[in-house]
Tab-separated table of C-alpha atoms in Angstrom:
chain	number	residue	atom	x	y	z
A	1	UNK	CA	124.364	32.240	59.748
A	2	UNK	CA	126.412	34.240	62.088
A	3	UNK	CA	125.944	37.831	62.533
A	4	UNK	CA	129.647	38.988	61.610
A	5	UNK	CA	129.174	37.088	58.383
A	6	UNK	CA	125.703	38.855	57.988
A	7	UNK	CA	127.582	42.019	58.379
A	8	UNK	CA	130.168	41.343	56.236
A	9	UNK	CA	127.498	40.233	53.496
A	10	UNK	CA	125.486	43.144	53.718
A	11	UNK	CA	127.888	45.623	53.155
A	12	UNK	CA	129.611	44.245	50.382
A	13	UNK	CA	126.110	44.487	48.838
A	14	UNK	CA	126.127	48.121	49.891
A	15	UNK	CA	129.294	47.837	48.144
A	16	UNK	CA	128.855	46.723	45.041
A	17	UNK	CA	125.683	48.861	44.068
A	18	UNK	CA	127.874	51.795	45.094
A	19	UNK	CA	130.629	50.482	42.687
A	20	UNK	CA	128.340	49.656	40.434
A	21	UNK	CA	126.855	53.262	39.771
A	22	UNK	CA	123.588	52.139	41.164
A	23	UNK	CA	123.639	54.386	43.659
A	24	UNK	CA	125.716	57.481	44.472
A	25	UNK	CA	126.703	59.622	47.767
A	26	UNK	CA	122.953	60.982	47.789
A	27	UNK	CA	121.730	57.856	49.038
A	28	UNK	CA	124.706	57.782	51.858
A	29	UNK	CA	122.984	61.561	52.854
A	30	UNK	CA	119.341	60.043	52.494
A	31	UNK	CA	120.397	57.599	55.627
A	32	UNK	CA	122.070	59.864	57.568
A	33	UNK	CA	118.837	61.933	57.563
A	34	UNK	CA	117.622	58.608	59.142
A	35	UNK	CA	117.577	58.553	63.380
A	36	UNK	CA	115.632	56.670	66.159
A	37	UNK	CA	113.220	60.252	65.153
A	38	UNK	CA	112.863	59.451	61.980
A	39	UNK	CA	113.169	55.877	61.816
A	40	UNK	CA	111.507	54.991	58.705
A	41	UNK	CA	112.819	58.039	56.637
A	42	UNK	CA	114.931	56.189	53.584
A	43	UNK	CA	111.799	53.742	53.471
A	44	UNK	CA	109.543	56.514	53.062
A	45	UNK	CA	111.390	58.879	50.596
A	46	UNK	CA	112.172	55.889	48.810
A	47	UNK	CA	108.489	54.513	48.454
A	48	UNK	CA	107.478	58.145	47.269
A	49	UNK	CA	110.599	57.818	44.299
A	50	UNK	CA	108.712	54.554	43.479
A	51	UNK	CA	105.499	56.157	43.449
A	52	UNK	CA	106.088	59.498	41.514
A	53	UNK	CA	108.380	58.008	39.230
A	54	UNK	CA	106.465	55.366	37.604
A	55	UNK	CA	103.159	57.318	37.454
A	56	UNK	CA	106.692	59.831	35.300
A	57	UNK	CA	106.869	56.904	32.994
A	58	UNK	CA	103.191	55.837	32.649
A	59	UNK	CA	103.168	59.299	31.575
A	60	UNK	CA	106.115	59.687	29.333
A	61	UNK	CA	104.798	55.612	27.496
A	62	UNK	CA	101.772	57.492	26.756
A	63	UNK	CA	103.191	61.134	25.621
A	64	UNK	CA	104.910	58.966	22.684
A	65	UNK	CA	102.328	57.085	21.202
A	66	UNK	CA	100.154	60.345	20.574
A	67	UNK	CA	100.333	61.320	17.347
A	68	UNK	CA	101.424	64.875	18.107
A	69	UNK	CA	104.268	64.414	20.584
A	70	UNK	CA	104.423	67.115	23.019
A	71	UNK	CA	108.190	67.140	23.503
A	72	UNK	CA	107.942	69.983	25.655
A	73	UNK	CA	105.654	68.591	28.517
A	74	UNK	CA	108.003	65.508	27.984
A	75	UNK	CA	110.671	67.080	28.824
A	76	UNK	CA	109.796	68.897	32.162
A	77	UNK	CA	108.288	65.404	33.114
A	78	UNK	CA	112.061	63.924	32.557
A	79	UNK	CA	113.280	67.188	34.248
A	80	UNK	CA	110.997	65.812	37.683
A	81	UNK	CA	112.089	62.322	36.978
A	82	UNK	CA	115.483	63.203	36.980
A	83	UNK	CA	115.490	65.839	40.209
A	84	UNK	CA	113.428	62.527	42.243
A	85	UNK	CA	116.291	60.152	41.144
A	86	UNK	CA	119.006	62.621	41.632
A	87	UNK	CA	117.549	63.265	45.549
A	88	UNK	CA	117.737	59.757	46.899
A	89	UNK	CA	121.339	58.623	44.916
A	90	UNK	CA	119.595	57.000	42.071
A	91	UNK	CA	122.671	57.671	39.458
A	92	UNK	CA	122.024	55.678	36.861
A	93	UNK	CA	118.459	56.735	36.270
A	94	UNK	CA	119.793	60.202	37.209
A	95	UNK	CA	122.114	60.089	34.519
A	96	UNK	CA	119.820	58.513	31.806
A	97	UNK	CA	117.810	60.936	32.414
A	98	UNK	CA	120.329	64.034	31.416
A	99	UNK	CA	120.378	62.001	28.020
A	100	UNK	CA	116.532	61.659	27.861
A	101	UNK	CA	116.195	65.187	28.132
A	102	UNK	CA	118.344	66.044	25.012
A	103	UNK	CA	116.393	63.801	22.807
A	104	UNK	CA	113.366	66.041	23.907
A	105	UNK	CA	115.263	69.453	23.067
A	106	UNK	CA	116.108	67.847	19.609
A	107	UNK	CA	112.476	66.004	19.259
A	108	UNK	CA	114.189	63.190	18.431
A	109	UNK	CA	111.281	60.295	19.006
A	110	UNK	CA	113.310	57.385	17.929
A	111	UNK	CA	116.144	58.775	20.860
A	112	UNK	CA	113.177	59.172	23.169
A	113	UNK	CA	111.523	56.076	22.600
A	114	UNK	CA	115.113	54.279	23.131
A	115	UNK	CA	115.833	56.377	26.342
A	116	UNK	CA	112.579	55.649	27.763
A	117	UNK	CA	113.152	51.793	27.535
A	118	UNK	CA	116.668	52.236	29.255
A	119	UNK	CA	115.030	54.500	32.294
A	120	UNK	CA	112.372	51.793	32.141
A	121	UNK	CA	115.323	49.067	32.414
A	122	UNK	CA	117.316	50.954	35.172
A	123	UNK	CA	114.904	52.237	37.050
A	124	UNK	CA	113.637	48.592	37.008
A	125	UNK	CA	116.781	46.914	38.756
A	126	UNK	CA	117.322	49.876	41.008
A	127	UNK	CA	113.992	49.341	42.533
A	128	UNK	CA	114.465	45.559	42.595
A	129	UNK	CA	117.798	46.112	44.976
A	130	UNK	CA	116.256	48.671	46.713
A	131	UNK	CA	112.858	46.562	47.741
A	132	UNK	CA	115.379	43.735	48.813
A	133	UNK	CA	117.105	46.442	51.294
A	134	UNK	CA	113.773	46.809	52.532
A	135	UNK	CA	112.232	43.407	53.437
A	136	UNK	CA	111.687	43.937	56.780
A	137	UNK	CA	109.911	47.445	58.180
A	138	UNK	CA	111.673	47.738	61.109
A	139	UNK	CA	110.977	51.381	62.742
A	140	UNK	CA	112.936	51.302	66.445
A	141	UNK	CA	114.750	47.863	66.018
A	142	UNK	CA	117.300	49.658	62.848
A	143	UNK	CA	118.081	52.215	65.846
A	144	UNK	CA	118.885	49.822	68.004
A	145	UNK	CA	120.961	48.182	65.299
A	146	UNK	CA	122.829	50.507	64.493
A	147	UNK	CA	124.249	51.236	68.295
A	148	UNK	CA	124.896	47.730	68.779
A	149	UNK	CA	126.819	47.533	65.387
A	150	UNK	CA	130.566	47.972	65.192
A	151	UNK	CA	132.876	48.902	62.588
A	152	UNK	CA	129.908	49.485	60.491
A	153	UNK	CA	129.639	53.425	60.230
A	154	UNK	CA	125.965	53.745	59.257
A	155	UNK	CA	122.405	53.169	61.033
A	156	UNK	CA	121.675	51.037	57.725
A	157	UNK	CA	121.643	47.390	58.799
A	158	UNK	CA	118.519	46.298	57.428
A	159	UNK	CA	119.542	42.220	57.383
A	160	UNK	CA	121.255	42.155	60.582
A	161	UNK	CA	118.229	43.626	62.070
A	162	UNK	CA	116.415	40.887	60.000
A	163	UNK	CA	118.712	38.572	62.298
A	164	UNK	CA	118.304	39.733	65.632
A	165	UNK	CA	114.288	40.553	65.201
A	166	UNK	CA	114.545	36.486	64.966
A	167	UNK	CA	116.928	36.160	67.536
A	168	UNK	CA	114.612	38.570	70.407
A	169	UNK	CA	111.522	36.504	69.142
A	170	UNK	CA	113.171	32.935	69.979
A	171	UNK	CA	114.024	34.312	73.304
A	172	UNK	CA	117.801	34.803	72.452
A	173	UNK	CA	119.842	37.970	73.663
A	174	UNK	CA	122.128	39.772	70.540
A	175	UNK	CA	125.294	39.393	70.829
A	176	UNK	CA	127.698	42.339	71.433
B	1	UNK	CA	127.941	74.307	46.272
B	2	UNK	CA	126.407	77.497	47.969
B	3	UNK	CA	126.694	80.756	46.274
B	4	UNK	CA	126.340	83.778	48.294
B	5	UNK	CA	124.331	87.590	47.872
B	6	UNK	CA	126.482	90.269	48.680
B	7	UNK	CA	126.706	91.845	52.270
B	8	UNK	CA	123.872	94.957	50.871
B	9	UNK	CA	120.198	94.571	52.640
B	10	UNK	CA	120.802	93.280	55.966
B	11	UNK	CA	117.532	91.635	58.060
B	12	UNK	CA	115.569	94.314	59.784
B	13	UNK	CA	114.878	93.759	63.453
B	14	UNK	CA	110.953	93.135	63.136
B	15	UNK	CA	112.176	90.114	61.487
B	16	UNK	CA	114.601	88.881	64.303
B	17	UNK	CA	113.621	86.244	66.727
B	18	UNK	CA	113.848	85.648	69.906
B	19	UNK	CA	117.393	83.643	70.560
B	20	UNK	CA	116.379	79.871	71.107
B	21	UNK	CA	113.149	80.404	68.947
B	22	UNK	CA	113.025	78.129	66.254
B	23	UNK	CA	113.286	79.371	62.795
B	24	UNK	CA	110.117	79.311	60.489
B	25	UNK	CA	111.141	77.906	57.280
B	26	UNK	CA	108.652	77.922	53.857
B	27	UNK	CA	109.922	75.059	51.731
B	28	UNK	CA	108.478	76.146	48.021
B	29	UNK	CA	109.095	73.092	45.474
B	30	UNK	CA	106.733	71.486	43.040
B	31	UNK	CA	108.823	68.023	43.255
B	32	UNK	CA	107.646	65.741	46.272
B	33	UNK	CA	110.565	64.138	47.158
B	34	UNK	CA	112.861	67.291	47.176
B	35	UNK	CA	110.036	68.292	49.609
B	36	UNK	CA	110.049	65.778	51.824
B	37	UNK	CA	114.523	65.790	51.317
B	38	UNK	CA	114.366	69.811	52.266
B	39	UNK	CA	111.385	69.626	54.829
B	40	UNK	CA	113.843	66.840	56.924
B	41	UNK	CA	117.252	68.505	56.120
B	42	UNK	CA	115.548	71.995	58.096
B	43	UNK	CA	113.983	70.453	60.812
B	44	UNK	CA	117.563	68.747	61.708
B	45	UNK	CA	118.890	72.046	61.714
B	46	UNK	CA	116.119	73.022	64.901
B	47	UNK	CA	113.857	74.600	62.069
B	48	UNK	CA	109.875	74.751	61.676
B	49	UNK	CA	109.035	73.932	58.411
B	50	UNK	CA	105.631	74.631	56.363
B	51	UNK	CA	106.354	73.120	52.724
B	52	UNK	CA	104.286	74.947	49.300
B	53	UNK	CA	103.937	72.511	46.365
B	54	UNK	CA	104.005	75.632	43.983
B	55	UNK	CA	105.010	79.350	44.135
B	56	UNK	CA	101.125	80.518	44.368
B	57	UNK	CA	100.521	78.199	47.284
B	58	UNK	CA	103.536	79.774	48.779
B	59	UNK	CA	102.165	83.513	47.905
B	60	UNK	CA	98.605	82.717	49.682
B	61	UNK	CA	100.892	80.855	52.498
B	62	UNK	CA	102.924	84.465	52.971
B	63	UNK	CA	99.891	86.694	52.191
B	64	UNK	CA	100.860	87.915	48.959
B	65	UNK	CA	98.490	86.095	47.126
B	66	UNK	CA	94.715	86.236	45.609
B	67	UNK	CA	93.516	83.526	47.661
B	68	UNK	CA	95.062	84.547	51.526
B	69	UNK	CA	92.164	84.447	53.520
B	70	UNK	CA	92.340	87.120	56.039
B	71	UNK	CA	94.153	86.666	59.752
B	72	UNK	CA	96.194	83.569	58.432
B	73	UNK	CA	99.376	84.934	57.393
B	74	UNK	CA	102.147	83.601	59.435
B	75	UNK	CA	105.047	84.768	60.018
B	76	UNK	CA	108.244	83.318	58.163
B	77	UNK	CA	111.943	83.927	58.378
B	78	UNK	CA	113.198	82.373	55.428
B	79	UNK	CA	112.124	81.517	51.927
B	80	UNK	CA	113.839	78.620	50.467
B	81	UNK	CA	112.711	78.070	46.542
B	82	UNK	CA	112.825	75.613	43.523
B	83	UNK	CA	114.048	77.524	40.681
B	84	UNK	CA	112.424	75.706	38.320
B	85	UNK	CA	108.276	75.304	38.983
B	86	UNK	CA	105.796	75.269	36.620
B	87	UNK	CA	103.409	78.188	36.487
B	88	UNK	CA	105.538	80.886	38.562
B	89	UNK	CA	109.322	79.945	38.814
B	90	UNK	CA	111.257	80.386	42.124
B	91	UNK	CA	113.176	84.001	40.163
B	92	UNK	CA	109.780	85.359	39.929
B	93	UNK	CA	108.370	84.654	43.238
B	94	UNK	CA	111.484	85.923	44.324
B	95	UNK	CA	110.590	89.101	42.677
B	96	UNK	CA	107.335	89.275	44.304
B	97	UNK	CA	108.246	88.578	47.527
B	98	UNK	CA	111.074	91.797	47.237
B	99	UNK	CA	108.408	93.649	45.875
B	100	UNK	CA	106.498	93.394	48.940
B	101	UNK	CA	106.921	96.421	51.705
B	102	UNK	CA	105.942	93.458	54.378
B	103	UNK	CA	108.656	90.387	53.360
B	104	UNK	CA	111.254	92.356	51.352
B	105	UNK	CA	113.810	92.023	54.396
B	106	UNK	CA	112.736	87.985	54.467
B	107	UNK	CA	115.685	85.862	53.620
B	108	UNK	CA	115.004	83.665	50.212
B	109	UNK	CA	117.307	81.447	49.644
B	110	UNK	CA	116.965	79.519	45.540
B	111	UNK	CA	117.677	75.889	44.705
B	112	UNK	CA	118.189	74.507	41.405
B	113	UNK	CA	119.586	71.299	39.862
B	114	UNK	CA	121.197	73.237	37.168
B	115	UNK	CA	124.296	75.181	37.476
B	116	UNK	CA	124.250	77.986	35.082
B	117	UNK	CA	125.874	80.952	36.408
B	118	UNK	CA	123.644	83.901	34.443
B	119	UNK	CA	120.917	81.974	36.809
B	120	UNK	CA	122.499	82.752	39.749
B	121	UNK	CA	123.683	85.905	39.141
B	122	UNK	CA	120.313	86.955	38.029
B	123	UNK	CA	118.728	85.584	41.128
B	124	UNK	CA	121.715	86.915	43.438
B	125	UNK	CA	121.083	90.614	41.675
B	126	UNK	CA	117.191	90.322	42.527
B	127	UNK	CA	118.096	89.803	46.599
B	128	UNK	CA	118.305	86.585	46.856
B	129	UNK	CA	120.582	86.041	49.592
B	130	UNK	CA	121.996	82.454	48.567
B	131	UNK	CA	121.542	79.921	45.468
B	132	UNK	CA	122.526	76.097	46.009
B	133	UNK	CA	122.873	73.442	43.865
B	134	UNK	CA	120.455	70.214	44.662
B	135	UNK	CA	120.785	68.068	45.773
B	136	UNK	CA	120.924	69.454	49.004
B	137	UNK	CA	123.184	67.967	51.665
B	138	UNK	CA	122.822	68.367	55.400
B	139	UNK	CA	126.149	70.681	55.211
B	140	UNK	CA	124.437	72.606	52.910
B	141	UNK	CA	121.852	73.984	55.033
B	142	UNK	CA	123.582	73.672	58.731
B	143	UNK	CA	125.958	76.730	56.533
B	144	UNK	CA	122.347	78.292	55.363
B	145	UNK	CA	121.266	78.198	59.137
B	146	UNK	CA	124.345	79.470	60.245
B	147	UNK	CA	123.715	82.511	57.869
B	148	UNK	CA	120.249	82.781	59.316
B	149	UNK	CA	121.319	83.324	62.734
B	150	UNK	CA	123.727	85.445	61.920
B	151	UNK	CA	121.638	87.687	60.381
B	152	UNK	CA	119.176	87.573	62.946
B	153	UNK	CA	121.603	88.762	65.939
């Protein structure tokens, strides 16, 4: 596949989860944060979301099958959940989340237990497109990318790279 | 969105830095990834950064606390704070740090995901010298490093 149409693909993706609500303007911050410095920045903040947030809703699965719900602990854990998700562009989650927390002010457990299952769902399919953003750890070569890139205002070339990684191994030159 | 503390309590000179020094920043917030977010965002604006998971750490950090062991305080030039921690809350460490005859004239500067205006009037009226809204953008603190400076020269 040629690298123009790679281009083309991959921001359409970018896109679409934009349009979608997947993601919001946070995320377009989170990777211009990201430099030849800092290489693997978004990969790393994003891998620490994953982390902290499901160890959030291990914790908020077991706060509602107690007997005694502590709505109050449940609530500054949704409070955490939503400030992570908020921080890298995670809307939907983000705004799940807002709802979550008002079915925790009202103790509502049958609004909480519903809530939990959508943040479950949604938090679910953002990490699914986010892990397939991130196939390839790629450190110097996304710098590299992203100066011989045109037209494509962002360091964020994660399948292009994917490309030309295969195209310096066989011995090839990239294109310009 | 940056809100601003009135022009009253300027920075005293044992707190200015040598032009071209790099700016010590503590980083107080009990959420990782707004850590690692502000820890990045300050060191692209040329700042040193030493990041407190909780307003105690950040009290032993500055010397304030019950736990500073002695000849480790460093020295700081701005506070930048979560609002909302468990245990101590960014308003009362703010309060503790004004209290203090030694970092009174330091610069704290309060985050918080929540826009409520009694918030940041409340924290504005206790010295804090801004209050932004998370998340925080790169724009957001090249303006608070700009203030910084300023205050410094």
């Amino acid at each position: 596949m040629d690298l123009v149409q790679l281009q083309r693909q991959l921001v359409d993706y970018r896109t679409s989860l934009y349009h979608e609500g997947f993601l919001d303007e946070q995320f377009t911050q989170l990777q211009s944060l990201q430099d030849e410095n800092n290489p693997d920045f978004v990969v790393e903040v994003v891998s620490l979301f994953f982390k902290d947030s499901e160890r959030l809703l291990n914790e908020l699965s077991k706060a509602l099958e107690q007997q005694i719900i502590d709505f109050k602990r449940m609530d500054a854990q949704v409070h955490q959940l939503k400030g992570s998700s908020s921080s890298i562009g995670a809307h939907r989650v983000q705004k799940l989340c807002i709802v979550f927390r008002n079915y925790c002010e009202a103790q509502n457990v049958e609004g909480c237990l519903k809530c939990l299952q959508q943040v479950k769902h949604e938090y679910g399919s953002i990490k699914t497109k986010l892990e397939s953003m991130f196939q390839v750890n790629l450190g110097p070569i996304l710098y590299q990318c992203s100066k011989l890139v045109s037209g494509i205002d962002s360091p964020f070339c994660f399948f292009e790279c994917q490309l030309e990684q295969q195209i310096l191994n066989a011995g090839g030159s990239i294109p310009v | 969105m940056l809100s601003c503390g009135g022009g009253s309590g300027g920075c005293s000179k044992e707190m200015a830095v040598e032009l071209g020094d790099e700016p010590h920043v503590l980083a107080v917030d009990d959420n990782l990834i707004d850590r690692k977010l502000v820890e990045r965002l300050l060191k692209n604006s040329s700042c040193k950064v030493t990041t407190a998971e909780n307003a105690l750490r950040a009290l032993d950090y500055l010397g304030l606390g019950n736990d500073t062991l002695e000849g480790t305080v460093s020295e700081v030039n701005m506070i930048i704070t979560d609002y909302c921690m468990p245990g101590m809350t960014g308003y009362e460490l703010l309060k503790k740090i004004k209290e203090s005859s030694v970092l009174k004239e330091v610069p704290v500067v309060i985050m918080s995901s929540e826009n409520i205006p009694t918030r940041i009037s409340q924290c504005l009226e206790e010295g804090a010298k801004m209050f932004m809204l998370k998340p925080l953008k790169q724009s957001d603190v090249k303006q608070l490093k700009w203030h910084l400076m300023k205050c410094r020269n």
